[in-house]
Coordinates of C-alpha atoms in Angstrom, one line a residue:
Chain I
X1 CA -1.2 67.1 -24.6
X2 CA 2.2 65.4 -24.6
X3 CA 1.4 62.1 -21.5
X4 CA 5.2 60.9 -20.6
X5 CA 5.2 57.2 -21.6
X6 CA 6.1 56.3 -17.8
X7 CA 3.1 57.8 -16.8
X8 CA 0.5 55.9 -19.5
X9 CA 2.5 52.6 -17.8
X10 CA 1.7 53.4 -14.3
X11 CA -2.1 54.0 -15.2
X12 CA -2.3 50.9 -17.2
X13 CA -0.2 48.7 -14.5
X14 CA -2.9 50.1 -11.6
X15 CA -5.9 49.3 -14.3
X16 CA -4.8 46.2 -14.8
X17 CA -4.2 45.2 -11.1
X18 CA -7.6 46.7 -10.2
X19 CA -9.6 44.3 -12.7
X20 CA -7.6 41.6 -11.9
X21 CA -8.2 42.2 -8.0
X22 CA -11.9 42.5 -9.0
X23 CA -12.5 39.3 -10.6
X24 CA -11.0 37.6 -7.6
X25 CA -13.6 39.0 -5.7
X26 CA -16.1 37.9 -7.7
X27 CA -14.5 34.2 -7.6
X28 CA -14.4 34.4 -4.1
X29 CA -18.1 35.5 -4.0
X30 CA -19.0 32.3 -6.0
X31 CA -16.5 29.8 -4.4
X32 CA -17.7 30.3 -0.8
X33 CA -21.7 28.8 -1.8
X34 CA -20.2 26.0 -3.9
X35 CA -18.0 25.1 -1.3
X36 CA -20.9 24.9 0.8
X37 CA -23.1 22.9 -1.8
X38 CA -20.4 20.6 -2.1
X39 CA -19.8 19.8 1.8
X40 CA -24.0 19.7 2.2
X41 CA -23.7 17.1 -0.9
X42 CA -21.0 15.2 0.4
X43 CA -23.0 15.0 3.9
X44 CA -25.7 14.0 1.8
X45 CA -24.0 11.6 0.3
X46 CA -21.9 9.9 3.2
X47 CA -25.2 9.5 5.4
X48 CA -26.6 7.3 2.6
X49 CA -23.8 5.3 1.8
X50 CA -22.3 4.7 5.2
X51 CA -25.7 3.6 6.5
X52 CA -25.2 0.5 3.7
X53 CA -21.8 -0.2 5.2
X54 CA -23.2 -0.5 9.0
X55 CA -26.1 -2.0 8.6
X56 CA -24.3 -4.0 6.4
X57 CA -27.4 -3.9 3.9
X58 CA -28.0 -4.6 -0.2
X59 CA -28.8 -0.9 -1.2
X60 CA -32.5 -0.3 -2.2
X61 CA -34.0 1.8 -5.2
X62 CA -34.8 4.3 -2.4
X63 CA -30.6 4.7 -2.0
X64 CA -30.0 4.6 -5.3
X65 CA -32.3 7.0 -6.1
X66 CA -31.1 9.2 -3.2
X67 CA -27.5 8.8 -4.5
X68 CA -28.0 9.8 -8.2
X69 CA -26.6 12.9 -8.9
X70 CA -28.3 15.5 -10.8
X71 CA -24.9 17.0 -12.2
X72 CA -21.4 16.6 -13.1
X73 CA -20.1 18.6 -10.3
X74 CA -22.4 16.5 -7.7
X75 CA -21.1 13.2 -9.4
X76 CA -17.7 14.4 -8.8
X77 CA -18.1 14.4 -5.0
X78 CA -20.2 11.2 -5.2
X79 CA -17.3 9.6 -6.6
X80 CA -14.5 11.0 -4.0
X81 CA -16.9 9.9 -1.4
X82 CA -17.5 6.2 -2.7
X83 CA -13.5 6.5 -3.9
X84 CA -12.8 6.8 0.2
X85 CA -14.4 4.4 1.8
X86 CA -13.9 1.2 -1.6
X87 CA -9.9 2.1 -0.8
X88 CA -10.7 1.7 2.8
X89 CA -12.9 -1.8 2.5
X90 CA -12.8 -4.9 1.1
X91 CA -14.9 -8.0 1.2
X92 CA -18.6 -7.8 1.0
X93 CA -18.7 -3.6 1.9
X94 CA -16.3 -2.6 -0.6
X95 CA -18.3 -5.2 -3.5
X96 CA -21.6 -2.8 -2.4
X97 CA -19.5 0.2 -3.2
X98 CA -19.0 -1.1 -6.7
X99 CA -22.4 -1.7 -6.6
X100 CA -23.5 1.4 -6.1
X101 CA -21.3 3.1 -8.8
X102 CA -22.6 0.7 -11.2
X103 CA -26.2 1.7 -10.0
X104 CA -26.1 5.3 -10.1
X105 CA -24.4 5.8 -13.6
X106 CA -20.6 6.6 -12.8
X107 CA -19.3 3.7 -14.1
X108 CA -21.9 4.0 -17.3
X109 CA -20.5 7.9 -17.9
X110 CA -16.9 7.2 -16.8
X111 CA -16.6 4.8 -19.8
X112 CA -18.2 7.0 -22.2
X113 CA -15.2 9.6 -21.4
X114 CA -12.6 7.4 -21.6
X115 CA -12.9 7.7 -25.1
X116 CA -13.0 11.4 -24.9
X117 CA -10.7 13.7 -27.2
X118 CA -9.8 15.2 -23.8
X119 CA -7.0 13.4 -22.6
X120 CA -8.0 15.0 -19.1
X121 CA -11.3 14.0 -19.3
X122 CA -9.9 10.3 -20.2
X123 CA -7.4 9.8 -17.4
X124 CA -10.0 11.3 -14.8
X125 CA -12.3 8.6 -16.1
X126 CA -9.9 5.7 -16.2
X127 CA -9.5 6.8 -12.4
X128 CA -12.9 6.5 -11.4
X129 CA -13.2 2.9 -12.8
X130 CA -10.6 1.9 -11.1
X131 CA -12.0 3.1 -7.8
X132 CA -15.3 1.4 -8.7
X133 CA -13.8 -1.7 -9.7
X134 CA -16.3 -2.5 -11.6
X135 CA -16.0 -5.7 -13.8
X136 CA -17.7 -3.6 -16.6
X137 CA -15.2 -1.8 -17.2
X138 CA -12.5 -4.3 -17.7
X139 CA -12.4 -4.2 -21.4
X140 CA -12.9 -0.8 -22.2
X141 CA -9.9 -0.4 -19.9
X142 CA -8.2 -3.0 -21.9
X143 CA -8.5 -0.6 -25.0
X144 CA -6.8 2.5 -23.0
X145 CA -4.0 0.7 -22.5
X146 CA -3.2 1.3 -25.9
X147 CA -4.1 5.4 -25.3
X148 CA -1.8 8.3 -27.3
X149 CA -1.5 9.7 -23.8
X150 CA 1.1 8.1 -21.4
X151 CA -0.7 9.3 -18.3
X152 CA -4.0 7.2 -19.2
X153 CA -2.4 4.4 -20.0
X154 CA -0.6 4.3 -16.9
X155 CA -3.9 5.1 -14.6
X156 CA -5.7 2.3 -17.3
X157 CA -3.0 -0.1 -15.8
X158 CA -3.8 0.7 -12.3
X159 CA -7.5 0.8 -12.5
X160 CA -6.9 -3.0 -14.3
X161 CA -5.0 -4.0 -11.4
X162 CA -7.6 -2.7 -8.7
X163 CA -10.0 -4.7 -10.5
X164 CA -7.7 -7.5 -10.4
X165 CA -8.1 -8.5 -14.3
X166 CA -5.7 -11.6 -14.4
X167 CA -5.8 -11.4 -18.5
X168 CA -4.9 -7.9 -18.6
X169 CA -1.4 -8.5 -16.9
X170 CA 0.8 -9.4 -20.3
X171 CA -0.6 -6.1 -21.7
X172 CA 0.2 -4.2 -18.7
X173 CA 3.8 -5.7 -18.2
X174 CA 3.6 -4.4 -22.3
X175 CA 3.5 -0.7 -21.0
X176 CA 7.3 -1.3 -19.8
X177 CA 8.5 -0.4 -23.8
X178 CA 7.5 2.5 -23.8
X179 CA 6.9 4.8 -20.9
X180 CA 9.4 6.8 -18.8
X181 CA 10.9 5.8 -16.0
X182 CA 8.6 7.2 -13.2
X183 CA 5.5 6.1 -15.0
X184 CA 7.8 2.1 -15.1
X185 CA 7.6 2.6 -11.3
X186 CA 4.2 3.2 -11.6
X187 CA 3.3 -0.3 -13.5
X188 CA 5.4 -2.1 -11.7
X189 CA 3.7 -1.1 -8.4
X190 CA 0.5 -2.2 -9.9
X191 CA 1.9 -5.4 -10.9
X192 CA 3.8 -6.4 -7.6
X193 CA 0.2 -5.4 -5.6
X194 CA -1.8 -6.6 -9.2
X195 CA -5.5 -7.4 -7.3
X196 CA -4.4 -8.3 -4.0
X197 CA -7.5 -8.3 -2.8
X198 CA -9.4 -10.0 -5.6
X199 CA -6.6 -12.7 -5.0
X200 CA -4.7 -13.0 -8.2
X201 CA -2.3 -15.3 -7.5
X202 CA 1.4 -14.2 -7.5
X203 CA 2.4 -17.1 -10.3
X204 CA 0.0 -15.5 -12.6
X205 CA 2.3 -12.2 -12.3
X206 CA 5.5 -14.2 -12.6
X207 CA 4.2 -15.7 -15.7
X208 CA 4.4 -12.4 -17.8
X209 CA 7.5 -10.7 -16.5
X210 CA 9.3 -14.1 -16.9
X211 CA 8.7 -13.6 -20.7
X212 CA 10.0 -10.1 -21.2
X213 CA 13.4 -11.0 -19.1
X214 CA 15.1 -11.5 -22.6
X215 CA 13.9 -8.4 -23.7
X216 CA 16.1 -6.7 -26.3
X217 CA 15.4 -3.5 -24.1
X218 CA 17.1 -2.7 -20.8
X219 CA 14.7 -0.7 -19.3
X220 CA 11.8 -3.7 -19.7
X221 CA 14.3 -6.4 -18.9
X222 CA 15.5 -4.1 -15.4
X223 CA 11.4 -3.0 -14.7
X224 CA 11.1 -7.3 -14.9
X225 CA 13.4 -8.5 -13.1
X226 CA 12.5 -5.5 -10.4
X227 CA 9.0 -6.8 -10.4
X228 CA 10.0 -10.4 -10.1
X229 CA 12.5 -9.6 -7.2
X230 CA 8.8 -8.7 -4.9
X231 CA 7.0 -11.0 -6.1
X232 CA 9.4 -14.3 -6.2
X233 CA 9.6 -14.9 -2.5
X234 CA 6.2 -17.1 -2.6
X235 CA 6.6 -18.3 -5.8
X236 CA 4.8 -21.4 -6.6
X237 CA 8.1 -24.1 -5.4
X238 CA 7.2 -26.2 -8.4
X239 CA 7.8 -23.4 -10.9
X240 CA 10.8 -21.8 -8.8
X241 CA 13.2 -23.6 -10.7
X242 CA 11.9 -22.6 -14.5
X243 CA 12.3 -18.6 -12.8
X244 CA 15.4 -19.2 -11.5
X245 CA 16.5 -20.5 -14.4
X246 CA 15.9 -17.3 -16.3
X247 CA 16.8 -15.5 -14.1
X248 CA 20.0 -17.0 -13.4
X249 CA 21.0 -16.2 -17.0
X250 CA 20.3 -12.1 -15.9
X251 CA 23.3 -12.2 -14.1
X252 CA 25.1 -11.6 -17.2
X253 CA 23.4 -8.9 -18.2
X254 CA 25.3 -5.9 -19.4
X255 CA 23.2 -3.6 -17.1
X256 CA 24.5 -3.6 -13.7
X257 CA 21.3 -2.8 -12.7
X258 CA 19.4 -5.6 -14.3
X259 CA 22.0 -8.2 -12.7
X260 CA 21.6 -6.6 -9.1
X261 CA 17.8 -7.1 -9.3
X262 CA 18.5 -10.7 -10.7
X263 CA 20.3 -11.6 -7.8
X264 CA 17.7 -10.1 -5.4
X265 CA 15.4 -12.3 -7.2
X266 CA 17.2 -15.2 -7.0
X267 CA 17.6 -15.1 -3.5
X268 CA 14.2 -14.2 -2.7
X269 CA 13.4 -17.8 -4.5
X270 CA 15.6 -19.3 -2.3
X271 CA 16.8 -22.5 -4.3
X272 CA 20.1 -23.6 -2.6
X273 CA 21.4 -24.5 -6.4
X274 CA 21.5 -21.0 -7.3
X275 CA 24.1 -20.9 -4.5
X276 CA 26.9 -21.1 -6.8
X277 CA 25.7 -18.7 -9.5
X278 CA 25.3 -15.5 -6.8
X279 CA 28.9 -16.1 -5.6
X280 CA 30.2 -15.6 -9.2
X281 CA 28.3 -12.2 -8.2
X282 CA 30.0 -11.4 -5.5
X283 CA 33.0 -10.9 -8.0
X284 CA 31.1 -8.5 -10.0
X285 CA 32.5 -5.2 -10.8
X286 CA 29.6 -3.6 -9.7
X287 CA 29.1 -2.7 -5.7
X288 CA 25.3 -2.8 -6.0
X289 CA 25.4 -6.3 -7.4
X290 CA 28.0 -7.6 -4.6
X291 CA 25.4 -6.1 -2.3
X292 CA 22.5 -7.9 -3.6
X293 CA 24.5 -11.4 -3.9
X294 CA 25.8 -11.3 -0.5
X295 CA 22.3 -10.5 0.8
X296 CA 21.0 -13.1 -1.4
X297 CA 23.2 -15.6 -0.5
X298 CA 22.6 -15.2 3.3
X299 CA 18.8 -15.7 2.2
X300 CA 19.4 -19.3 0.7
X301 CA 21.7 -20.2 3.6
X302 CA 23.5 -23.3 3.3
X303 CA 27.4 -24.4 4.5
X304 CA 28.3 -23.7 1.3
X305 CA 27.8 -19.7 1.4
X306 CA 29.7 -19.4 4.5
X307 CA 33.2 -19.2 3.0
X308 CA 32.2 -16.7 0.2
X309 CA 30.4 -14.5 2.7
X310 CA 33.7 -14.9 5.0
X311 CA 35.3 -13.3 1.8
X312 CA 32.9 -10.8 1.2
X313 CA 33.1 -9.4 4.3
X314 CA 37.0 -8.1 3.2
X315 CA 35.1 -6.2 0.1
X316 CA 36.8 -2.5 -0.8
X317 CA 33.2 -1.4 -0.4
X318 CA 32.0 -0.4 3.0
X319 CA 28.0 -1.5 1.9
X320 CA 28.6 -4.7 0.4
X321 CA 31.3 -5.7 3.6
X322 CA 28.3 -4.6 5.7
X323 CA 25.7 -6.7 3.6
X324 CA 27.9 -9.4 4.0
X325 CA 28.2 -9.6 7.8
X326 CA 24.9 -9.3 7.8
X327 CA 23.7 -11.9 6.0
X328 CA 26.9 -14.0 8.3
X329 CA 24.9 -13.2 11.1
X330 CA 21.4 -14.1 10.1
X331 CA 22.8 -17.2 9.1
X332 CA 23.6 -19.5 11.9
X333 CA 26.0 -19.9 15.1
X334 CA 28.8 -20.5 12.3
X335 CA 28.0 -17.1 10.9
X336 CA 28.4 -15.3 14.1
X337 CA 31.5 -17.3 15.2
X338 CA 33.1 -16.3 11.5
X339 CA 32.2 -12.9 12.1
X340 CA 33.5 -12.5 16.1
X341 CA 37.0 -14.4 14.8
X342 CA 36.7 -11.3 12.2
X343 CA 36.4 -9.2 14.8
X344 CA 39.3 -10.6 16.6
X345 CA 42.1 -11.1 14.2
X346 CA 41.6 -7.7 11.7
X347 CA 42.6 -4.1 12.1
X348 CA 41.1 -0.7 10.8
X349 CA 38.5 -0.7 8.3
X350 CA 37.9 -4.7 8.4
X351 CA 37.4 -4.3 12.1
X352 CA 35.4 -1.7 12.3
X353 CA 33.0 -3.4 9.8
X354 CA 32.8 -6.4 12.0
X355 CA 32.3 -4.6 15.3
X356 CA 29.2 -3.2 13.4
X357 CA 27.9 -5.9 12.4
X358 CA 28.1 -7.8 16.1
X359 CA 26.3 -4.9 17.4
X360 CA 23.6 -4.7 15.2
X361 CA 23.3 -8.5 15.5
X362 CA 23.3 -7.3 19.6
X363 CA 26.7 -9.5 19.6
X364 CA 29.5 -9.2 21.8
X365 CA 32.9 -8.4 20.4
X366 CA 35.5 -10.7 21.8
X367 CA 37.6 -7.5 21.9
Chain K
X1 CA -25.9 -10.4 28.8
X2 CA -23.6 -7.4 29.0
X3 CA -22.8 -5.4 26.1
X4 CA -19.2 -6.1 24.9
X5 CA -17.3 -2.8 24.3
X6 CA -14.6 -2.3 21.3
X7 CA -12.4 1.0 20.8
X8 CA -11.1 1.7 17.9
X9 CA -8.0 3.6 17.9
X10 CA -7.1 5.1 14.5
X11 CA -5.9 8.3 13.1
X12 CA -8.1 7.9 10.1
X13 CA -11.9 10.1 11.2
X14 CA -13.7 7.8 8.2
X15 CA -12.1 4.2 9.6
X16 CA -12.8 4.9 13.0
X17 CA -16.5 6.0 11.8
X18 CA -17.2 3.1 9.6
X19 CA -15.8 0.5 12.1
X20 CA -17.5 1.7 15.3
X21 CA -20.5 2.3 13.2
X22 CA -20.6 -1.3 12.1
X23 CA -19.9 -2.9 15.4
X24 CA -22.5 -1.0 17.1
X25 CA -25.6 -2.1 15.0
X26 CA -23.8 -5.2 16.0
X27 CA -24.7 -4.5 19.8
X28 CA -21.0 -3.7 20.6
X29 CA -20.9 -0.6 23.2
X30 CA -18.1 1.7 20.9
X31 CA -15.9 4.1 21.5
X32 CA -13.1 5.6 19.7
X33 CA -10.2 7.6 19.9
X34 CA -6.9 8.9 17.8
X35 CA -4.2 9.1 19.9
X36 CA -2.3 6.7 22.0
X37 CA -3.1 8.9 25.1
X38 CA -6.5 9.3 24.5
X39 CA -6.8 5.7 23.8
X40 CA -5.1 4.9 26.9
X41 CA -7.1 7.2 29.2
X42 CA -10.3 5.1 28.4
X43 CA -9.2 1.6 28.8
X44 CA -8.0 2.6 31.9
X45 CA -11.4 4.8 32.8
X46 CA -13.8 2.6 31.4
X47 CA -12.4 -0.5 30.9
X48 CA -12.5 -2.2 27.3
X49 CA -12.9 -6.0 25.8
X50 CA -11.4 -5.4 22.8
X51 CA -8.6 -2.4 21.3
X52 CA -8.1 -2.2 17.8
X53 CA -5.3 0.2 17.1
X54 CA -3.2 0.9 13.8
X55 CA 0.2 1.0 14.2
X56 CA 0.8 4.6 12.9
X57 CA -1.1 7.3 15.3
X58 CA -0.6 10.8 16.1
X59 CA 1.2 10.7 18.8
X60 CA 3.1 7.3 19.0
X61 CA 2.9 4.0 17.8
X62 CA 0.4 1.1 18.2
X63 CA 3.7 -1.2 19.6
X64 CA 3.8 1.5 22.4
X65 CA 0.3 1.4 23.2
X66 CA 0.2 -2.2 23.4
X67 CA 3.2 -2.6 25.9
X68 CA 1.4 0.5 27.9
X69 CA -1.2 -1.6 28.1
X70 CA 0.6 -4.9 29.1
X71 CA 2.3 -3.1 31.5
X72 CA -0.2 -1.5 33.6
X73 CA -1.0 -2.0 37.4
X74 CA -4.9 -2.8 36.8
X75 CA -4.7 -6.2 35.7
X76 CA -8.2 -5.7 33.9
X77 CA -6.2 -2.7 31.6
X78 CA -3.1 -5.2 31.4
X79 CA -5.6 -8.3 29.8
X80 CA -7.3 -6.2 27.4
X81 CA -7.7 -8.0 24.0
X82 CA -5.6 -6.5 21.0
X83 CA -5.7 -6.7 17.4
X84 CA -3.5 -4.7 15.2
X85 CA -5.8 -3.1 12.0
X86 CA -3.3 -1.8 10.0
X87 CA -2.7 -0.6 6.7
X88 CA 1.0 -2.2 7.6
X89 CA 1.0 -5.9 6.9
X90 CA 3.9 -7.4 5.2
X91 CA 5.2 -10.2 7.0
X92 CA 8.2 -8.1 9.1
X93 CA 4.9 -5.6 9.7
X94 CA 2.8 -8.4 12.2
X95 CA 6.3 -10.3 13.5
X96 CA 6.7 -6.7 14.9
X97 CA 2.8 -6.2 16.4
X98 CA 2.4 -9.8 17.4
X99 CA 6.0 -9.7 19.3
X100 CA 5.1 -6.8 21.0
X101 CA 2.4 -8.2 23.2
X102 CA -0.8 -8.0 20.4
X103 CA -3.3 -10.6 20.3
X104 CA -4.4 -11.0 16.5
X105 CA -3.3 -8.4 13.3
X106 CA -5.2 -7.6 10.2
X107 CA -4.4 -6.0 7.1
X108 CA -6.1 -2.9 5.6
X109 CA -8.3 -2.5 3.5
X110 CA -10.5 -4.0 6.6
X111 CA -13.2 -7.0 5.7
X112 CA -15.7 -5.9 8.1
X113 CA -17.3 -9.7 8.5
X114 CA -13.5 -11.2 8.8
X115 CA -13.4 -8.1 11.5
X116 CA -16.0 -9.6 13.2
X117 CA -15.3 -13.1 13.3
X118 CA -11.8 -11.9 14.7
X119 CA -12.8 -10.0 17.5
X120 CA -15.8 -12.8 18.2
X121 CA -12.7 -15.2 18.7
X122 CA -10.5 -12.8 20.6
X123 CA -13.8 -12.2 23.1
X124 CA -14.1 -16.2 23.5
X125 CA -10.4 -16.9 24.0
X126 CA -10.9 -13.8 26.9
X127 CA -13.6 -15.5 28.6
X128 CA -11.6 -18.7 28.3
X129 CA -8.4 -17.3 30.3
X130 CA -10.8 -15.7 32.9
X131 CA -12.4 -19.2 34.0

């Protein structure tokens, strides 16, 4: 008997659908009581461990033995549940929290996968330590920086800078060479934020992004500067000048990019010296560099900026003229009176630009 | 002595938990709540010594709930103590929440012993403006 082929594809297309709709019955079957196992565990779980936060107590064998758990699936929740409340505390609650992950095994198995030939397995346990911040796993994380896969390397970063491991900081600035862009972003978060709770101070994060300024690459020497230009504005005053000294020579960079984060650097460091150097920026042919200077330069202050920002204010582009009356503004009386004579004496584009700017400032014209 | 009573206002269930949770094996009489409004509608029903509020909640901002506050006919609403506990705390972050009528801000994550030894103070400067 001769079946037409469009008939043998209908009866396979409806067999196929019907196991396919079967298995998802099954999974649904089995999801619905591990669901529920997980929420009774992570009840379980939460009762023990919050009970050491409010009674604000040193937990006993009793916890810890309540806490272990008996499988991975039950470590898993035990994690996100200790993972919750250390991002949520500091101080002498969130230290217990590393405790307890120390106690009940996590952070003992989390570095035993981070050398795993699963690169999922790795990155899931670099994670972990980072949320534990346990001290233990410093080195070990140390040794991931240097992982085939960009994605642990770039968690190993984080988890260092949770932990707040000062030494690690050259190696993580390191990563800038050779990740992407988005994962760049990444580091540099951790760096600008690099153990703010463990208290790093900021000049030990200047220290290594200073030395890869001169970098032969553009993407470490912009990822730098872009890290310096958060982390400048406390700056240890004694060093200020050796920064902005480096710095200073990133304005002639042939990345526009690299120059505009110089300048927002510089002016975050606030040396009145530099003065002169951002000026020259204001020239630049880049917009996002005259942007930066003129917001720079109303950050340092000084007589001396007034005439250049005066100037600035009559830039072709509408963000830097903006940026410039601005920073007139937040500058002093002699700021605001350069801006209103603006106001006063142009036409067009130049006077719509100041009008702007007195109303932000909650000026009025003298039109 | 009376027991001193905190609210926590925050939109975060597990802050709100741990916080109140802490202050009352303290002794602190707790309550809590998520929204401005609801936050609002006890002060002014119960009375509170100290708010703690985040600046982000559900259905306004902690600014708002502060001039509320300030601005209400009971004087014992309008002299509640504030302190901003906020996972917003760069410098532009507590000009804004001390300017707008707050009494004290912390940063997130919370240090539940500096916690305390904030809201200890803002209780004794309290008791100070009342003499």
């Amino acid at each position: 008997m001769n079946v037409p082929l469009v008939v043998l594809l209908a009866l396979a297309f409806v067999a196929s659908n019907g196991v396919l709709i079967v298995v998802m019955l099954i999974r649904l079957t089995l999801r619905a009581p591990a669901e529920a196992a997980r929420a009774r565990w992570r009840a379980r779980y939460a009762e023990v461990i919050d009970d050491l936060i409010m009674q604000d107590r040193e937990p006993s064998g009793h916890d810890i033995a309540a806490l272990i758990p008996d499988n991975r699936r039950q470590r898993r929740v035990l994690e996100a549940v200790l993972a919750e409340r250390a991002g949520l505390l500091r101080g002498r609650a969130r230290s217990r929290m590393t405790e307890v992950f120390e106690r009940t095994g996590i952070v003992g198995i989390a570095l035993s996968e981070l050398v795993s030939r699963r690169a999922w397995n790795r990155r899931i346990a670099a994670e972990v330590l980072g949320h534990s911040r346990s001290e233990q796993a410093t080195q070990d994380l140390l040794l991931s920086l240097r992982d085939a896969d960009d994605d642990v390397r770039t968690i190993a970063a984080k988890a260092l800078g949770k932990i707040g491991a000062a030494d690690a900081l050259p190696f993580i600035a390191s990563l800038f060479r050779d990740l992407d862009e988005d994962r760049c972003a990444s580091v540099a978060d951790t760096i600008v934020s690099f153990g703010e709770t463990s208290h790093v101070p900021r000049e030990e994060r200047i220290a290594p992004l200073v030395d890869l300024l001169d970098d032969s690459s553009e993407k470490v020497r912009y990822w730098a500067t872009h890290c310096l230009a958060s982390l400048t504005r406390v700056a240890q005053r004694s060093k200020a000048p050796e920064t902005a000294a480096r710095l200073l020579a990133r304005l002639s960079d042939p990345s526009a990019r690299v120059r505009a984060e110089a300048c927002r650097a510089i002016g975050s460091l606030g040396l009145s010296a530099d003065a002169p150097a951002l000026e020259s920026g204001l020239a630049d042919v880049s917009a996002e560099v005259r942007r930066y200077s003129a917001r720079s330069l109303g950050a340092i202050g000084g007589a001396g900026v007034l005439a250049a920002l005066i100037q600035a204010m009559g830039d072709p582009d509408f963000d830097v003229s903006r940026e410039a009356g601005r920073a007139l503004i937040a500058l002093d009386e002699r700021g605001i009176d350069a801006v209103q004579g603006m106001a006063g004496a142009a036409t067009g584009a130049s006077l719509r630009r100041a009008m702007e700017v007195l109303n932000v400032a909650g000026r009025v014209s003298p039109l | 002595m009376a027991k001193r009573t905190l609210l926590v206002v925050d939109r975060d269930p597990l802050a709100r938990k741990l916080v109140t949770g802490r202050f009352a094996a303290l002794g602190w009489r707790t309550r809590n709540a998520e929204s401005a409004e609801e936050a609002l509608a006890i002060t002014r029903a119960e009375g509170v010594d100290v708010l703690t509020t985040e600046v982000a909640l559900i259905d306004s901002s902690g600014q708002e709930l502060v001039h509320a506050i300030r601005a209400d006919r009971d004087p014992r609403v309008a002299r509640t103590m504030v302190l901003f506990l906020s996972a917003m705390d760069r410098g532009d972050d507590v000009v804004d929440g001390l300017r707008s009528g707050a009494d004290a801000y912390m940063g997130k994550p919370i240090d539940l012993d500096e916690l305390e030894a904030q809201l200890d103070a803002l209780v004794r400067r309290a008791g100070m403006r009342m003499r």
